[in-house]
């Protein structure tokens, strides 16, 4: 089984739900550029931001483990 990084999981669920980077960034109160870096695994989101993303995209926690 292939283990995806946090950013890849976020990108997968965002695209699956047809949400743009701008929409997700606006919801989370971050810039689109910062979200792009998270999805590209250049930055790791802090716990509060990750929780906001998980709730908005309805990502199951098991997707990260």
XYZ file of C-alpha atoms in Angstrom:
65
model
C 0.000 0.000 0.000
C 1.338 3.420 -0.949
C 1.508 6.032 1.815
C 0.543 9.507 0.612
C 1.909 12.649 2.192
C -0.424 15.139 3.901
C -0.442 17.519 0.950
C -1.262 14.760 -1.504
C -4.207 13.638 0.612
C -5.527 17.196 0.803
C -5.161 17.692 -2.955
C -6.859 14.359 -3.688
C -9.951 15.155 -1.587
C -10.102 18.789 -2.732
C -10.124 17.762 -6.395
C -12.524 14.887 -5.736
C -15.014 17.373 -4.287
C -14.355 19.841 -7.138
C -13.218 22.609 -4.792
C -10.649 25.072 -6.080
C -7.486 25.954 -4.223
C -8.847 29.479 -3.855
C -12.097 28.257 -2.270
C -10.250 26.082 0.237
C -7.697 28.787 0.989
C -10.455 31.356 1.566
C -12.291 29.001 3.913
C -9.124 28.343 5.916
C -7.967 31.971 5.974
C -4.714 31.331 4.126
C -3.357 32.370 0.751
C -3.732 30.226 -2.327
C 0.062 30.220 -2.618
C 0.451 28.790 0.886
C -2.131 26.090 0.144
C -0.242 25.245 -3.031
C 2.921 24.754 -0.982
C 1.039 22.507 1.446
C -0.353 20.416 -1.402
C 3.120 20.242 -2.918
C 4.486 18.989 0.427
C 6.744 22.031 0.774
C 5.025 23.052 4.034
C 3.256 21.055 6.723
C 0.072 22.691 8.066
C -0.237 23.271 11.788
C -2.830 21.246 13.689
C -5.527 23.955 13.648
C -5.209 24.470 9.888
C -5.178 20.734 9.217
C -8.328 20.300 11.323
C -10.052 23.093 9.386
C -9.168 21.412 6.084
C -10.286 17.989 7.324
C -13.650 19.342 8.448
C -14.272 21.374 5.284
C -13.341 18.570 2.891
C -14.798 15.853 5.163
C -11.610 13.816 4.972
C -11.665 10.661 7.086
C -8.835 10.678 9.619
C -7.725 7.229 8.480
C -6.660 8.835 5.167
C -3.642 10.246 7.007
C -2.512 6.968 8.572
